[in-house]
Tab-separated table of N, CA and C in Angstrom:
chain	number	residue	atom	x	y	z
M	853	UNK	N	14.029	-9.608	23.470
M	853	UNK	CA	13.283	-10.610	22.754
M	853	UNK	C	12.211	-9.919	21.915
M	854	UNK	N	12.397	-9.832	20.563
M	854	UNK	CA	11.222	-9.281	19.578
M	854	UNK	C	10.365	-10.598	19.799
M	855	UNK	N	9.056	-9.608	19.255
M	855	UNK	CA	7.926	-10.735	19.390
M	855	UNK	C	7.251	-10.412	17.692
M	856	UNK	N	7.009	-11.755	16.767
M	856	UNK	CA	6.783	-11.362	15.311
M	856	UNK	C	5.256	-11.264	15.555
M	857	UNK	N	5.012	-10.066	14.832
M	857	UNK	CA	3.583	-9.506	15.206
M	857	UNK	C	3.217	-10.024	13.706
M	858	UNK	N	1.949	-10.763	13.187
M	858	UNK	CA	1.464	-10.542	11.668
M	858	UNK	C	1.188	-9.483	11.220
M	859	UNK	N	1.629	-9.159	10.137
M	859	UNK	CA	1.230	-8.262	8.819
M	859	UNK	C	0.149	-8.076	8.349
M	860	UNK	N	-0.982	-7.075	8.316
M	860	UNK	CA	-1.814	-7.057	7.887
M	860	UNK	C	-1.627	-6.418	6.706
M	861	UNK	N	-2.379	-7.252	5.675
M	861	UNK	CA	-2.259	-6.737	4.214
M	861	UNK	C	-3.746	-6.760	3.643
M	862	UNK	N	-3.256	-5.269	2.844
M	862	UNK	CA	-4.591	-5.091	2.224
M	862	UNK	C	-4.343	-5.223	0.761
M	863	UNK	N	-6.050	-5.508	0.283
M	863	UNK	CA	-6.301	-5.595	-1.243
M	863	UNK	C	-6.267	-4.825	-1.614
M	864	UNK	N	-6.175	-4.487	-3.116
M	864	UNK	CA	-6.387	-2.832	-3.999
M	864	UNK	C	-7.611	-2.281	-3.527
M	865	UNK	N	-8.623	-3.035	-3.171
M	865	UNK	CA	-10.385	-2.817	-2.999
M	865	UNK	C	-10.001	-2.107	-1.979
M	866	UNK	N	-9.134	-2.640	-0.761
M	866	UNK	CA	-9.942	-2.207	0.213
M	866	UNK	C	-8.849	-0.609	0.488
M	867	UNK	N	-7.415	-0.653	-0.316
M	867	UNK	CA	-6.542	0.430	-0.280
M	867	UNK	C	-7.455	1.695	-1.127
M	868	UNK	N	-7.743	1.292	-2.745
M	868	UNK	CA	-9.261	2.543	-2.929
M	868	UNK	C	-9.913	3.179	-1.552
M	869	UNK	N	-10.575	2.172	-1.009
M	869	UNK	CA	-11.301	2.778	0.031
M	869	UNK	C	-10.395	3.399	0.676
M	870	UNK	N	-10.026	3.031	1.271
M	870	UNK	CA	-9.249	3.666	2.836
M	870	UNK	C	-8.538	5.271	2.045
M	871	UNK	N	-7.311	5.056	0.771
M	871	UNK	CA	-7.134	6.271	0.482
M	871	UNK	C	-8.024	7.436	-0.501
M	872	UNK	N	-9.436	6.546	-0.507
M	872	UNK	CA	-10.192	7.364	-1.963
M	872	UNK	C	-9.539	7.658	-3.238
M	873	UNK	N	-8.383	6.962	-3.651
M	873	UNK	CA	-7.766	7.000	-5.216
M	873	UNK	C	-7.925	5.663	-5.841
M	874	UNK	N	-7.855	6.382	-6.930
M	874	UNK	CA	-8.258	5.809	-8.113
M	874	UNK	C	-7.156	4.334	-8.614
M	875	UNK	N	-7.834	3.401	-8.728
M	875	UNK	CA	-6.515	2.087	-9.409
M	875	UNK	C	-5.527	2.879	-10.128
M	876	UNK	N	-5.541	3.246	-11.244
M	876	UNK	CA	-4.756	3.996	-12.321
M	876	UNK	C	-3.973	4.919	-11.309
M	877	UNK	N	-4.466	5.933	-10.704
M	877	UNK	CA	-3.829	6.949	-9.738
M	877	UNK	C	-3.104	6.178	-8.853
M	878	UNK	N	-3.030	5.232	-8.086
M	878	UNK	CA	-1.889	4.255	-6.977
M	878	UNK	C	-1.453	3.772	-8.295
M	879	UNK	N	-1.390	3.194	-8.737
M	879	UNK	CA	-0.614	2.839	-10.475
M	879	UNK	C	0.427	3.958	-10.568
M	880	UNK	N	-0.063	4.734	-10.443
M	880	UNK	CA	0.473	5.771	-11.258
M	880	UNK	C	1.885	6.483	-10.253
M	881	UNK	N	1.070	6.604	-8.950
M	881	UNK	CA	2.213	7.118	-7.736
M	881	UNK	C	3.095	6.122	-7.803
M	882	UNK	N	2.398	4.920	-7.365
M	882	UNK	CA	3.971	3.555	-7.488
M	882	UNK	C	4.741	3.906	-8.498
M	883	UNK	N	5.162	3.982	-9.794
M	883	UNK	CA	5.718	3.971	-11.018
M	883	UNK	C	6.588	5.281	-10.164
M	884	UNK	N	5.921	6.593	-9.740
M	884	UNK	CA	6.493	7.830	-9.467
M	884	UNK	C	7.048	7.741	-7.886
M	885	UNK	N	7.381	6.453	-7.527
M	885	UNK	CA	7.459	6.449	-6.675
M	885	UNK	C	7.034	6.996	-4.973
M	886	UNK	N	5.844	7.293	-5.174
M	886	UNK	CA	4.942	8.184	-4.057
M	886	UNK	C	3.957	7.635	-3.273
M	887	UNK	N	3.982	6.260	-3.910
M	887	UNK	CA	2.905	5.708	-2.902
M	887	UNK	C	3.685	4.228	-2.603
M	888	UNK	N	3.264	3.650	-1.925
M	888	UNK	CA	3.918	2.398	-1.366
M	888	UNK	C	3.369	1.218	-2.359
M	889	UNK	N	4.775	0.606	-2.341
M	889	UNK	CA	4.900	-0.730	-3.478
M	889	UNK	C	3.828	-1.894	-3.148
M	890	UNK	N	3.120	-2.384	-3.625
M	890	UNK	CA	2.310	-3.983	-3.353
M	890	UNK	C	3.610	-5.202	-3.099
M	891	UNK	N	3.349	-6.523	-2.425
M	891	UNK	CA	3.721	-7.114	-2.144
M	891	UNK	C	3.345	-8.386	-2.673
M	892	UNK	N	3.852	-9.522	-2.800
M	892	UNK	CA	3.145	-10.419	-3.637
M	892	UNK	C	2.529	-10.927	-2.329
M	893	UNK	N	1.510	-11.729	-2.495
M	893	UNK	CA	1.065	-12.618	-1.526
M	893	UNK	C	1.343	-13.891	-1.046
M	894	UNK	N	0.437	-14.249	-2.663
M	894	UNK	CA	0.322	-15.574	-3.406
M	894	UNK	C	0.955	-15.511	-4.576
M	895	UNK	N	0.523	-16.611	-5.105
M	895	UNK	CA	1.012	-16.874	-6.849
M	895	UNK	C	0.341	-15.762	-7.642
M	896	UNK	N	-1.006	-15.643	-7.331
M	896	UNK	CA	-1.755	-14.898	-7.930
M	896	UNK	C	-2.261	-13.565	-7.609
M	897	UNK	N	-1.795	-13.530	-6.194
M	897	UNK	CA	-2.504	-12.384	-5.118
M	897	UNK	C	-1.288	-11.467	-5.012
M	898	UNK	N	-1.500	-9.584	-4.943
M	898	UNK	CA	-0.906	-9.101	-4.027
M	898	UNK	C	-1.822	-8.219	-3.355
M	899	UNK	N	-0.838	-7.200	-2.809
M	899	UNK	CA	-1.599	-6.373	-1.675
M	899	UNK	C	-0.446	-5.423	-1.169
M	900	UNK	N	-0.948	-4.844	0.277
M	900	UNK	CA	-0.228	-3.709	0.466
M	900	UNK	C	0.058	-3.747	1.941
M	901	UNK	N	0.908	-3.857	2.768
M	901	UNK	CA	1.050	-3.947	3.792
M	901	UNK	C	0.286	-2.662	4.647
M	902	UNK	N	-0.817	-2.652	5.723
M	902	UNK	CA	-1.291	-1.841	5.818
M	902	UNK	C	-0.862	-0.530	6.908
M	903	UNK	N	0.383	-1.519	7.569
M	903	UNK	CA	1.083	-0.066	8.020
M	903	UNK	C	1.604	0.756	6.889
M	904	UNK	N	2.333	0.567	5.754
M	904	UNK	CA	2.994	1.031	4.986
M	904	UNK	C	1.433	1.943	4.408
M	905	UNK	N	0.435	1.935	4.116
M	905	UNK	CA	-0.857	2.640	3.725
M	905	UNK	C	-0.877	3.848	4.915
M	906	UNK	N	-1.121	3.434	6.373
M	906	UNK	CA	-1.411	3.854	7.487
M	906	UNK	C	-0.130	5.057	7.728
M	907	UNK	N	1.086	4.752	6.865
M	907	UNK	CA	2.197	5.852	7.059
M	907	UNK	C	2.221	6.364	5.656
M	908	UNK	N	1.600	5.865	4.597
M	908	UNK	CA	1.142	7.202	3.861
M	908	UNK	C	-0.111	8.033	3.804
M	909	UNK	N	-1.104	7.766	4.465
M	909	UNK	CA	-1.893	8.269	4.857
M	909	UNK	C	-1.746	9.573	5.664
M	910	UNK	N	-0.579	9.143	6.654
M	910	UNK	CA	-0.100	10.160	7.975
M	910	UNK	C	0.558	11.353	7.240
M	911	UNK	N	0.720	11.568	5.841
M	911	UNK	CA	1.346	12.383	5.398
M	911	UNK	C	1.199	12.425	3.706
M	912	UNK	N	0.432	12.120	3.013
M	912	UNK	CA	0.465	11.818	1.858
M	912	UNK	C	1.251	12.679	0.576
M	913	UNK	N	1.360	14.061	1.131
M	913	UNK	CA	1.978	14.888	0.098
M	913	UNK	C	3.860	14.536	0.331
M	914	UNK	N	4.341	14.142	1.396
M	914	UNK	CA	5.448	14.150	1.746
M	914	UNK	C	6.158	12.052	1.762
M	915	UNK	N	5.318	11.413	1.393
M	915	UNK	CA	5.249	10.290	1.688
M	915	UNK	C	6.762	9.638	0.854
M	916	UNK	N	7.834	9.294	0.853
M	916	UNK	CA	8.780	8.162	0.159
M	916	UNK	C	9.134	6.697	0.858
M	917	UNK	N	9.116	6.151	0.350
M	917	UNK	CA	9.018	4.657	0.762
M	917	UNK	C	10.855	4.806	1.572
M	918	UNK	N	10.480	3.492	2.187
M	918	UNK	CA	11.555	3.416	3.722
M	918	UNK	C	12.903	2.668	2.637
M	919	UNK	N	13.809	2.940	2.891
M	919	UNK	CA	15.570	3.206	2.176
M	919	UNK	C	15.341	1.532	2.897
């Protein structure tokens, strides 16, 4: 029996913080595929799932998003 745990998702604000890069620079890895994709939220909102941050963090030079 899985049990659905919630998703914690973060804002661009608070992903700056946590990885110290720059908007343009996560801009820039997403496109190059190196940093993890945003998610929509809302209509208007996205964000970043914060395990997916928390497992590029754990490795950032080696980081590709999950197949």
């Amino acid at each position: 029996m899985s049990e659905n745990k919630p998703v914690a998702v973060l804002n661009r604000k608070e992903v700056e913080k946590r990885t110290t890069l720059a908007r343009t620079t996560i801009y820039r890895k997403i496109k190059a595929n190196t940093f993890p994709k945003q998610i929509q939220v809302s209509e208007n909102r996205v964000g970043w799932p914060e395990s997916e941050i928390e497992r590029f963090l754990s490795n950032p030079m080696a980081y590709t998003p999950n197949a």
